[in-house]
Every structure is written in structure tokens, then in C-alpha cells.
Amino acid sequence: MIKMTDTAKTPTRIAVPMLDFSREFALIREEVLSAIATVCESQRFILGPEVARFEAAAAAACGVPFAIGCASGTDALWLSLAALKIGPGDSVITTPFSFFATVSSILRCGAKPLLADIDEHTFNLSPTATQTLLSTMPTGERATAVMPVHLYGQCADMTAFTTLAKTHGLKLIEDAAQAFGASWNGVRAGGLGDIAAFSFYPTKNLSAFGDAGMVTTRDAVLAERSTMLRAHGMRQRYFHDEVGGNSRLDTLQAAILEVKLRRVEAGNARRRELAALYNEKLTTARLTGKTTADGIVLPYTDPQAEHVFHQYVIRAPRRDALRQHLTALSIGSEVYYPQPLHLQQSLQFLGYKPGDFPVSESAAEEVLALPMYPELRLEELETVVEAIRQFYA
């Protein structure tokens, strides 16, 4: 979209940031500053009452009895695995198309990551590929758990994964880092497996002013173990039952999250509205196709899922050139993720090679995230679509 200024009759382009934190802050500034001041005045900075209140409210939002705040989403993944006593000698099946922490948390526990390819439509771990992996494992090797990732804000096929877990005696761990408020068949992310991990990194739908995370579960034993492990393995102060970690949720972050939690459901609804507008306008501009040979492939939402669009991700022909075009017009975009985990230099010891997961490798070459946050303006969304139209014209 081109706009004319009042003082000069030359067109000016609208810059569209990938994300603008200042817009949300402008709306909640007084509430957040008041919450921070209350913590500062109380001088209770570690596991203060704000942490307990936020944990209770977040558990209710996820429809589970237990939520345990921790220092980051990465730590939440580690705590989830450690609470299940997954360690050396265990193997965990997960996706090669995710953020690095998905696999690094498994390694941190001393377990072995086993990878299976993704579904080409949702980008989530494929139940079919997982079943194939389980059916073809070498004699003497078995998986202990499966950890699907709810990528971009859409739950993995938890009906299929629950069946697989029961059939093969697997623990089921949700990497729900990007999916606060998402649901599968009406059940919220965080309550679909044995245990789940969330991230509140500043870009997330529910976001802190720094690193923060949370574990959720319906199991009282797992909740107690997670609570113990986040505080150096202590159940009683200075008596360490296990070697845990130091991963307590800062009271200041909990106070901020408590404020933001009250807005997240409305924010997720707005994200769905914006996604629908993107779909409509990209389709109207005749930019779309069933495959990238025909045009842009729009995000797919499974009928059983309620998507929260942490990211709005298209498959784009000539993706890198399109991104350069958008950047030149001051329009933000991002690639999540440009290299699958099995091809990362630091994970070569796992023994995978190019071609092992073709769907993930294809996605890495085609996915592009467009600006998506509740405060995104209609004229900005239209600017993005028009810039894309110009590129493919």
C-alpha cells in the first residue's frame, strides 16, 4: 500500500515491523508498572506470592490442576523430561523441524533423540512417520517417550499420539512453547499429554519481559517432582534429594505475566481474525496454490485444532528472494526454521544425513512467517499482501 503525505505529494511506504512490543505495552503500561512496583516494595523477588497466583491462573487457563513456573521454556522442557525420570538409556521421539531446545533438552537429560518427519500441511510431527519409526527400530532399542511440538500455535494430532503412546507404552510430552491457549478437540494445550512445557519468551502469545517458562500436568507426582527439581532438588530447604537445577520463575516476571494473562485469550482471537484476513486477501490477489509450483500455500488448520497463530507461516515460491523484496520495503518477515535439526552442525553425532527427512527439508526451504501480533493494523496487513503481489506480478 502506498500513502500520500499531506505536506508532500510524493508517495511514502508504510514500514511494517515483524513485531512491535511497544503497542501492547502502551495498552497495559499502568497495570504492568503497578505490578512491578508492588513486587519492588515487597522485596520478595524469588517465588513470591505473585508466582503462586500466576501459576494458579495459568493452570486454570490451560484446564489443568498444576502449573509450575520456571526460568525459561528450555528449562520447562528439561523439567518435563526430568520429572518423568527420563535419562541415560532412554530414547525420545521428536521432530527435526523445531527450535533447537526441543532436541537439546533431551540431550541435557542424557537421553537419545530419535527423529521422525513432519506432516507437510501442519509442519507438526507426523504420527504416521512416528509409527513407522516405532515399527522399524533395531532389536534391543525402544523409545521411552514421544515429544510432539505444537508448532506455530497449532496442536499436533494428539488423538493419534495418545493412541501411539498407549499402544507402545510411551510417555507423552507436549512441547507447547508456541501454543498457549491452543486446543485439540476442545482440550487446551498443556493438558493433552502426561506433561507439557511452555515458553514465555518475549515474542510468544503470552510473553514475559525476558525469559520465563512453565510446566503443566494433571499428575500430582509429576508436579511435585517438577517443583522440587526447579529448586536444586530440595523438598526441605538445604536438604537435596536429587541434583536438580536453579530454574525458579522470577517474581517480577510472574507479576507481568499475571497482567498479560488477562489479555491473552482476546489476543489469540485477534490473531485468528488476522490470519483469516491474510488468507482472504492473499486468495483474492490470486497468489495462492495447492503447492508452491502453483503459488503461495496458505497455513492449514486441522478441523480438530483451535490455532492461536503464534506465527502466520506461508510456503512461498522463491522464498529467499521474496524475503529480500520485503526487507527492501521495510516489511518484517522471518524463517522458522532455515535448517532442520538433523542437519545442525552440533548434532551431526546423531548420525542423520541430508535426505533423511525430506518433508522437513522442503519446509525449511519454503516457509516464511509474516507479521502477526494482535496490534497489527489492517493497513499494515494490506501493505504486506500488496508487496507480495508486486513481487510475483
CSV table of C-alpha atoms in Angstrom, one decimal:
chain,number,residue,atom,x,y,z
A,1,MET,CA,0.0,0.0,0.0
A,2,ILE,CA,1.3,3.5,-0.9
A,3,LYS,CA,0.1,6.5,1.0
A,4,MET,CA,0.4,10.2,0.2
A,5,THR,CA,1.7,12.6,2.9
A,6,ASP,CA,-0.2,15.9,3.5
A,7,THR,CA,2.8,18.1,3.0
A,8,ALA,CA,4.4,16.4,0.0
A,9,LYS,CA,2.7,14.9,-2.9
A,10,THR,CA,5.2,12.0,-3.2
A,11,PRO,CA,4.2,8.5,-2.1
A,12,THR,CA,5.6,7.1,1.1
A,13,ARG,CA,5.8,3.5,2.0
A,14,ILE,CA,4.5,2.1,5.3
A,15,ALA,CA,7.1,0.2,7.3
A,16,VAL,CA,5.6,-3.0,8.8
A,17,PRO,CA,7.6,-4.5,11.7
A,18,MET,CA,7.5,-8.2,12.3
A,19,LEU,CA,6.6,-7.5,15.9
A,20,ASP,CA,6.1,-4.2,17.8
A,21,PHE,CA,6.3,-4.7,21.6
A,22,SER,CA,5.6,-1.0,22.2
A,23,ARG,CA,1.9,-1.3,21.1
A,24,GLU,CA,1.0,-3.9,23.7
A,25,PHE,CA,2.9,-2.0,26.4
A,26,ALA,CA,1.1,1.2,25.6
A,27,LEU,CA,-2.2,-0.6,26.4
A,28,ILE,CA,-1.0,-2.2,29.7
A,29,ARG,CA,1.7,0.2,30.8
A,30,GLU,CA,0.0,1.4,34.1
A,31,GLU,CA,-1.0,-2.2,35.1
A,32,VAL,CA,2.4,-3.5,34.5
A,33,LEU,CA,4.3,-0.7,36.2
A,34,SER,CA,1.9,-1.0,39.2
A,35,ALA,CA,2.6,-4.8,39.4
A,36,ILE,CA,6.3,-4.3,39.2
A,37,ALA,CA,6.2,-1.6,41.9
A,38,THR,CA,4.3,-3.9,44.2
A,39,VAL,CA,7.0,-6.5,43.9
A,40,CYS,CA,9.7,-4.0,44.4
A,41,GLU,CA,8.0,-2.6,47.6
A,42,SER,CA,7.5,-6.1,48.9
A,43,GLN,CA,11.2,-7.0,48.4
A,44,ARG,CA,10.1,-10.6,47.7
A,45,PHE,CA,11.9,-11.4,44.4
A,46,ILE,CA,12.1,-15.2,44.4
A,47,LEU,CA,8.9,-17.3,44.3
A,48,GLY,CA,6.8,-14.6,45.9
A,49,PRO,CA,3.0,-14.6,46.1
A,50,GLU,CA,2.8,-13.3,42.5
A,51,VAL,CA,4.3,-16.6,41.3
A,52,ALA,CA,1.8,-18.7,43.1
A,53,ARG,CA,-1.1,-16.5,41.8
A,54,PHE,CA,0.2,-16.7,38.3
A,55,GLU,CA,0.6,-20.5,38.4
A,56,ALA,CA,-2.9,-20.9,39.7
A,57,ALA,CA,-4.4,-18.6,37.0
A,58,ALA,CA,-2.3,-20.2,34.2
A,59,ALA,CA,-3.3,-23.7,35.3
A,60,ALA,CA,-6.9,-22.7,35.1
A,61,ALA,CA,-6.4,-21.2,31.7
A,62,CYS,CA,-4.9,-24.5,30.5
A,63,GLY,CA,-7.6,-26.6,32.2
A,64,VAL,CA,-5.1,-28.5,34.4
A,65,PRO,CA,-4.7,-28.7,38.2
A,66,PHE,CA,-0.9,-28.0,38.2
A,67,ALA,CA,1.3,-25.3,36.7
A,68,ILE,CA,4.9,-24.8,37.8
A,69,GLY,CA,6.7,-21.6,36.8
A,70,CYS,CA,10.4,-21.8,35.8
A,71,ALA,CA,13.1,-19.7,34.3
A,72,SER,CA,12.6,-20.4,30.6
A,73,GLY,CA,10.9,-22.6,28.0
A,74,THR,CA,14.1,-24.6,27.5
A,75,ASP,CA,14.1,-25.3,31.3
A,76,ALA,CA,10.5,-26.3,31.1
A,77,LEU,CA,11.3,-28.9,28.5
A,78,TRP,CA,14.2,-30.2,30.7
A,79,LEU,CA,12.0,-30.2,33.8
A,80,SER,CA,9.2,-32.1,32.0
A,81,LEU,CA,11.7,-34.9,30.9
A,82,ALA,CA,13.4,-35.0,34.3
A,83,ALA,CA,10.1,-35.2,36.2
A,84,LEU,CA,9.4,-38.3,34.1
A,85,LYS,CA,12.8,-39.7,35.1
A,86,ILE,CA,13.9,-39.8,31.5
A,87,GLY,CA,17.7,-40.1,31.3
A,88,PRO,CA,20.6,-42.2,30.1
A,89,GLY,CA,19.4,-45.3,28.3
A,90,ASP,CA,16.1,-43.7,27.3
A,91,SER,CA,15.1,-42.5,23.8
A,92,VAL,CA,12.6,-39.8,23.0
A,93,ILE,CA,11.0,-39.4,19.5
A,94,THR,CA,10.5,-35.8,18.3
A,95,THR,CA,10.6,-33.6,15.2
A,96,PRO,CA,13.6,-32.3,13.3
A,97,PHE,CA,11.6,-29.2,12.4
A,98,SER,CA,11.6,-27.1,15.6
A,99,PHE,CA,13.7,-24.8,17.7
A,100,PHE,CA,17.0,-26.2,18.9
A,101,ALA,CA,15.7,-26.6,22.5
A,102,THR,CA,13.4,-29.4,21.6
A,103,VAL,CA,16.4,-31.7,21.0
A,104,SER,CA,18.9,-30.1,23.3
A,105,SER,CA,16.6,-30.7,26.3
A,106,ILE,CA,16.6,-34.4,25.5
A,107,LEU,CA,20.3,-34.5,25.3
A,108,ARG,CA,20.6,-32.4,28.5
A,109,CYS,CA,18.8,-35.3,30.3
A,110,GLY,CA,21.3,-37.8,28.9
A,111,ALA,CA,18.6,-39.4,26.7
A,112,LYS,CA,18.8,-40.0,23.0
A,113,PRO,CA,16.7,-38.0,20.5
A,114,LEU,CA,15.1,-40.1,17.7
A,115,LEU,CA,13.7,-38.0,14.9
A,116,ALA,CA,10.7,-38.6,12.6
A,117,ASP,CA,9.5,-36.4,9.8
A,118,ILE,CA,6.7,-33.9,9.8
A,119,ASP,CA,3.2,-33.6,8.3
A,120,GLU,CA,3.5,-31.4,5.2
A,121,HIS,CA,0.4,-29.4,5.9
A,122,THR,CA,0.7,-28.6,9.7
A,123,PHE,CA,4.5,-28.8,9.9
A,124,ASN,CA,3.9,-30.8,13.1
A,125,LEU,CA,5.5,-34.2,13.9
A,126,SER,CA,3.8,-36.8,11.8
A,127,PRO,CA,2.0,-39.7,13.6
A,128,THR,CA,2.5,-41.8,10.5
A,129,ALA,CA,6.2,-41.2,10.4
A,130,THR,CA,6.4,-41.8,14.2
A,131,GLN,CA,4.6,-45.2,13.8
A,132,THR,CA,7.0,-46.2,11.0
A,133,LEU,CA,9.9,-45.3,13.2
A,134,LEU,CA,8.5,-47.3,16.1
A,135,SER,CA,7.9,-50.3,13.8
A,136,THR,CA,11.4,-50.3,12.3
A,137,MET,CA,13.6,-49.7,15.4
A,138,PRO,CA,16.6,-52.1,15.7
A,139,THR,CA,16.2,-55.1,18.0
A,140,GLY,CA,17.0,-54.1,21.6
A,141,GLU,CA,16.3,-50.4,21.1
A,142,ARG,CA,13.0,-48.9,22.2
A,143,ALA,CA,11.6,-45.5,22.7
A,144,THR,CA,10.6,-44.2,26.1
A,145,ALA,CA,8.6,-41.1,25.2
A,146,VAL,CA,7.3,-39.1,22.3
A,147,MET,CA,7.5,-35.3,22.3
A,148,PRO,CA,5.4,-33.6,19.6
A,149,VAL,CA,5.8,-29.9,19.1
A,150,HIS,CA,2.7,-27.7,18.7
A,151,LEU,CA,4.4,-25.6,16.1
A,152,TYR,CA,3.4,-22.1,15.2
A,153,GLY,CA,0.5,-22.3,17.6
A,154,GLN,CA,-1.4,-25.4,16.3
A,155,CYS,CA,-1.6,-28.6,18.3
A,156,ALA,CA,-0.1,-31.7,16.9
A,157,ASP,CA,-2.5,-34.6,16.2
A,158,MET,CA,-2.9,-35.5,19.9
A,159,THR,CA,-5.6,-38.1,19.2
A,160,ALA,CA,-3.1,-40.1,17.2
A,161,PHE,CA,-0.2,-39.5,19.6
A,162,THR,CA,-2.3,-40.6,22.6
A,163,THR,CA,-3.1,-43.8,20.8
A,164,LEU,CA,0.6,-44.4,19.9
A,165,ALA,CA,1.7,-43.6,23.4
A,166,LYS,CA,-0.8,-46.2,24.9
A,167,THR,CA,0.0,-48.8,22.3
A,168,HIS,CA,3.7,-48.6,22.7
A,169,GLY,CA,3.9,-47.7,26.4
A,170,LEU,CA,5.3,-44.2,25.8
A,171,LYS,CA,5.3,-41.1,27.9
A,172,LEU,CA,3.7,-38.2,26.1
A,173,ILE,CA,5.3,-34.8,26.4
A,174,GLU,CA,3.9,-31.6,24.8
A,175,ASP,CA,6.4,-29.1,23.6
A,176,ALA,CA,3.8,-26.3,23.8
A,177,ALA,CA,6.2,-23.4,23.8
A,178,GLN,CA,4.4,-21.7,21.0
A,179,ALA,CA,0.8,-22.7,21.8
A,180,PHE,CA,-0.5,-21.1,24.9
A,181,GLY,CA,-4.3,-21.1,24.6
A,182,ALA,CA,-4.4,-23.5,21.6
A,183,SER,CA,-6.6,-26.6,21.9
A,184,TRP,CA,-7.2,-30.0,20.3
A,185,ASN,CA,-10.8,-31.3,20.3
A,186,GLY,CA,-11.7,-28.7,22.9
A,187,VAL,CA,-8.8,-29.6,25.3
A,188,ARG,CA,-6.2,-27.0,25.9
A,189,ALA,CA,-2.6,-27.4,25.1
A,190,GLY,CA,-0.8,-28.3,28.4
A,191,GLY,CA,-3.4,-30.9,29.3
A,192,LEU,CA,-3.2,-33.2,26.4
A,193,GLY,CA,-0.2,-35.4,27.4
A,194,ASP,CA,1.5,-36.6,30.6
A,195,ILE,CA,3.3,-33.2,31.0
A,196,ALA,CA,3.8,-30.1,28.9
A,197,ALA,CA,6.3,-27.2,28.6
A,198,PHE,CA,5.5,-23.6,27.7
A,199,SER,CA,7.8,-20.7,26.9
A,200,PHE,CA,7.0,-17.0,27.8
A,201,TYR,CA,9.9,-15.6,25.7
A,202,PRO,CA,9.0,-12.0,24.7
A,203,THR,CA,7.8,-12.9,21.2
A,204,LYS,CA,5.2,-15.5,22.5
A,205,ASN,CA,1.5,-15.0,22.6
A,206,LEU,CA,1.8,-14.8,26.4
A,207,SER,CA,5.1,-13.2,27.0
A,208,ALA,CA,7.3,-12.0,29.8
A,209,PHE,CA,9.8,-9.1,29.8
A,210,GLY,CA,12.6,-11.7,29.4
A,211,ASP,CA,13.0,-15.4,29.8
A,212,ALA,CA,10.3,-17.4,31.6
A,213,GLY,CA,8.6,-20.8,31.2
A,214,MET,CA,6.1,-23.2,32.8
A,215,VAL,CA,5.4,-26.9,33.2
A,216,THR,CA,1.8,-28.1,33.3
A,217,THR,CA,0.4,-31.5,34.2
A,218,ARG,CA,-2.6,-33.3,35.6
A,219,ASP,CA,-0.4,-35.6,37.6
A,220,ALA,CA,0.3,-34.6,41.2
A,221,VAL,CA,3.5,-36.6,41.4
A,222,LEU,CA,5.0,-35.0,38.3
A,223,ALA,CA,4.0,-31.6,39.6
A,224,GLU,CA,5.8,-32.2,42.9
A,225,ARG,CA,8.9,-33.5,41.1
A,226,SER,CA,9.0,-30.5,38.8
A,227,THR,CA,8.7,-28.2,41.8
A,228,MET,CA,11.5,-30.0,43.6
A,229,LEU,CA,13.8,-30.1,40.6
A,230,ARG,CA,13.5,-26.4,39.7
A,231,ALA,CA,15.0,-25.6,43.2
A,232,HIS,CA,18.2,-27.7,43.3
A,233,GLY,CA,16.3,-30.9,44.2
A,234,MET,CA,15.1,-29.6,47.5
A,235,ARG,CA,11.9,-30.6,49.2
A,236,GLN,CA,13.2,-29.2,52.5
A,237,ARG,CA,15.4,-26.2,52.5
A,238,TYR,CA,19.2,-27.1,52.3
A,239,PHE,CA,18.3,-30.9,52.0
A,240,HIS,CA,18.8,-32.0,48.4
A,241,ASP,CA,17.1,-35.2,47.5
A,242,GLU,CA,18.3,-35.1,43.9
A,243,VAL,CA,20.6,-33.0,41.7
A,244,GLY,CA,18.1,-30.6,40.3
A,245,GLY,CA,18.6,-27.1,38.8
A,246,ASN,CA,18.1,-23.5,39.6
A,247,SER,CA,15.1,-22.6,37.4
A,248,ARG,CA,12.7,-20.6,39.5
A,249,LEU,CA,10.3,-18.1,37.9
A,250,ASP,CA,11.3,-14.6,38.9
A,251,THR,CA,8.6,-12.8,40.9
A,252,LEU,CA,8.8,-9.7,38.7
A,253,GLN,CA,8.2,-11.9,35.6
A,254,ALA,CA,5.3,-13.6,37.3
A,255,ALA,CA,3.7,-10.2,38.1
A,256,ILE,CA,4.0,-9.1,34.5
A,257,LEU,CA,2.6,-12.4,33.2
A,258,GLU,CA,-0.3,-12.2,35.6
A,259,VAL,CA,-1.3,-8.9,34.0
A,260,LYS,CA,-0.8,-10.2,30.4
A,261,LEU,CA,-2.7,-13.4,31.1
A,262,ARG,CA,-5.9,-11.4,31.4
A,263,ARG,CA,-5.5,-10.4,27.7
A,264,VAL,CA,-4.1,-13.5,26.0
A,265,GLU,CA,-7.5,-15.0,25.1
A,266,ALA,CA,-8.6,-11.9,23.3
A,267,GLY,CA,-5.2,-11.6,21.7
A,268,ASN,CA,-5.4,-15.2,20.4
A,269,ALA,CA,-8.9,-14.4,19.0
A,270,ARG,CA,-7.5,-11.4,17.2
A,271,ARG,CA,-4.6,-13.4,15.8
A,272,ARG,CA,-7.2,-15.8,14.2
A,273,GLU,CA,-9.0,-12.8,12.7
A,274,LEU,CA,-5.8,-11.5,11.2
A,275,ALA,CA,-4.9,-15.0,9.8
A,276,ALA,CA,-8.4,-15.1,8.2
A,277,LEU,CA,-7.8,-11.7,6.7
A,278,TYR,CA,-4.4,-12.7,5.3
A,279,ASN,CA,-6.0,-15.8,3.8
A,280,GLU,CA,-8.8,-13.8,2.2
A,281,LYS,CA,-6.6,-11.1,0.8
A,282,LEU,CA,-3.8,-13.4,-0.5
A,283,THR,CA,-6.5,-15.5,-2.2
A,284,THR,CA,-8.3,-12.5,-3.6
A,285,ALA,CA,-5.0,-11.3,-5.0
A,286,ARG,CA,-4.7,-14.7,-6.8
A,287,LEU,CA,-1.4,-15.5,-5.1
A,288,THR,CA,-2.3,-18.9,-3.7
A,289,GLY,CA,-2.0,-22.5,-4.9
A,290,LYS,CA,-2.1,-26.1,-3.5
A,291,THR,CA,1.7,-26.3,-3.9
A,292,THR,CA,4.5,-23.8,-4.4
A,293,ALA,CA,4.5,-24.8,-8.0
A,294,ASP,CA,1.1,-23.0,-8.3
A,295,GLY,CA,1.7,-20.1,-5.8
A,296,ILE,CA,1.8,-19.4,-2.1
A,297,VAL,CA,0.5,-22.2,0.1
A,298,LEU,CA,-1.6,-20.8,3.0
A,299,PRO,CA,-1.4,-22.1,6.5
A,300,TYR,CA,-3.5,-25.2,7.1
A,301,THR,CA,-5.7,-25.5,10.3
A,302,ASP,CA,-6.7,-29.1,11.2
A,303,PRO,CA,-10.5,-29.2,11.9
A,304,GLN,CA,-9.8,-30.7,15.3
A,305,ALA,CA,-7.5,-27.8,16.3
A,306,GLU,CA,-8.0,-24.3,17.5
A,307,HIS,CA,-5.0,-22.5,16.2
A,308,VAL,CA,-3.6,-19.5,18.1
A,309,PHE,CA,-1.3,-18.3,15.3
A,310,HIS,CA,1.9,-17.6,17.2
A,311,GLN,CA,3.2,-17.3,13.7
A,312,TYR,CA,1.4,-16.9,10.4
A,313,VAL,CA,3.5,-19.1,8.1
A,314,ILE,CA,3.2,-19.5,4.4
A,315,ARG,CA,5.1,-21.7,1.9
A,316,ALA,CA,6.5,-19.3,-0.7
A,317,PRO,CA,8.0,-19.9,-4.1
A,318,ARG,CA,11.5,-18.3,-4.3
A,319,ARG,CA,11.2,-17.7,-0.6
A,320,ASP,CA,14.6,-16.1,-0.1
A,321,ALA,CA,14.1,-13.6,-2.9
A,322,LEU,CA,10.6,-12.7,-1.6
A,323,ARG,CA,12.1,-12.1,1.8
A,324,GLN,CA,14.8,-9.8,0.3
A,325,HIS,CA,12.0,-7.9,-1.5
A,326,LEU,CA,10.0,-7.4,1.7
A,327,THR,CA,13.1,-6.3,3.6
A,328,ALA,CA,13.8,-3.7,1.0
A,329,LEU,CA,10.3,-2.3,1.6
A,330,SER,CA,10.9,-2.3,5.4
A,331,ILE,CA,8.5,-5.2,5.9
A,332,GLY,CA,9.4,-7.7,8.5
A,333,SER,CA,9.5,-11.4,8.0
A,334,GLU,CA,11.3,-14.4,9.5
A,335,VAL,CA,12.2,-18.0,8.7
A,336,TYR,CA,11.2,-20.6,11.3
A,337,TYR,CA,13.4,-22.6,10.7
A,338,PRO,CA,16.1,-22.3,7.9
A,339,GLN,CA,17.9,-25.6,8.8
A,340,PRO,CA,16.3,-28.7,10.3
A,341,LEU,CA,17.8,-30.0,13.5
A,342,HIS,CA,19.2,-33.2,11.9
A,343,LEU,CA,21.4,-31.0,9.7
A,344,GLN,CA,22.7,-28.8,12.5
A,345,GLN,CA,26.5,-28.9,12.9
A,346,SER,CA,26.3,-29.6,16.6
A,347,LEU,CA,24.0,-32.6,16.2
A,348,GLN,CA,26.0,-34.4,13.5
A,349,PHE,CA,26.9,-37.1,16.0
A,350,LEU,CA,23.2,-38.3,15.9
A,351,GLY,CA,24.1,-39.8,12.6
A,352,TYR,CA,21.4,-38.3,10.3
A,353,LYS,CA,22.2,-37.0,6.8
A,354,PRO,CA,20.6,-34.8,4.1
A,355,GLY,CA,17.6,-36.6,2.6
A,356,ASP,CA,16.6,-38.4,5.8
A,357,PHE,CA,13.6,-36.1,6.4
A,358,PRO,CA,12.6,-34.7,3.1
A,359,VAL,CA,9.3,-33.0,4.3
A,360,SER,CA,11.2,-31.1,6.9
A,361,GLU,CA,14.0,-30.2,4.5
A,362,SER,CA,11.4,-28.9,1.9
A,363,ALA,CA,9.7,-26.9,4.6
A,364,ALA,CA,13.0,-25.3,5.6
A,365,GLU,CA,13.4,-24.0,2.1
A,366,GLU,CA,9.9,-22.6,1.7
A,367,VAL,CA,8.4,-21.4,5.0
A,368,LEU,CA,8.1,-17.7,5.6
A,369,ALA,CA,6.5,-16.0,8.7
A,370,LEU,CA,4.7,-12.8,8.0
A,371,PRO,CA,4.0,-10.0,10.6
A,372,MET,CA,1.5,-11.4,13.2
A,373,TYR,CA,0.5,-9.9,16.5
A,374,PRO,CA,-2.8,-8.6,17.9
A,375,GLU,CA,-1.9,-4.9,17.4
A,376,LEU,CA,-1.1,-5.4,13.7
A,377,ARG,CA,-3.1,-2.8,11.8
A,378,LEU,CA,-5.3,-3.5,8.8
A,379,GLU,CA,-3.4,-1.1,6.6
A,380,GLU,CA,-0.2,-2.9,7.5
A,381,LEU,CA,-1.5,-6.3,6.7
A,382,GLU,CA,-2.7,-4.9,3.3
A,383,THR,CA,0.7,-3.4,2.8
A,384,VAL,CA,2.3,-6.9,3.3
A,385,VAL,CA,-0.1,-8.5,0.8
A,386,GLU,CA,0.4,-5.8,-1.8
A,387,ALA,CA,4.2,-6.1,-1.5
A,388,ILE,CA,3.9,-9.9,-2.1
A,389,ARG,CA,1.6,-9.3,-5.1
A,390,GLN,CA,4.2,-6.9,-6.6
A,391,PHE,CA,6.9,-9.5,-6.2
A,392,TYR,CA,5.0,-12.2,-8.0
A,393,ALA,CA,3.5,-9.9,-10.7
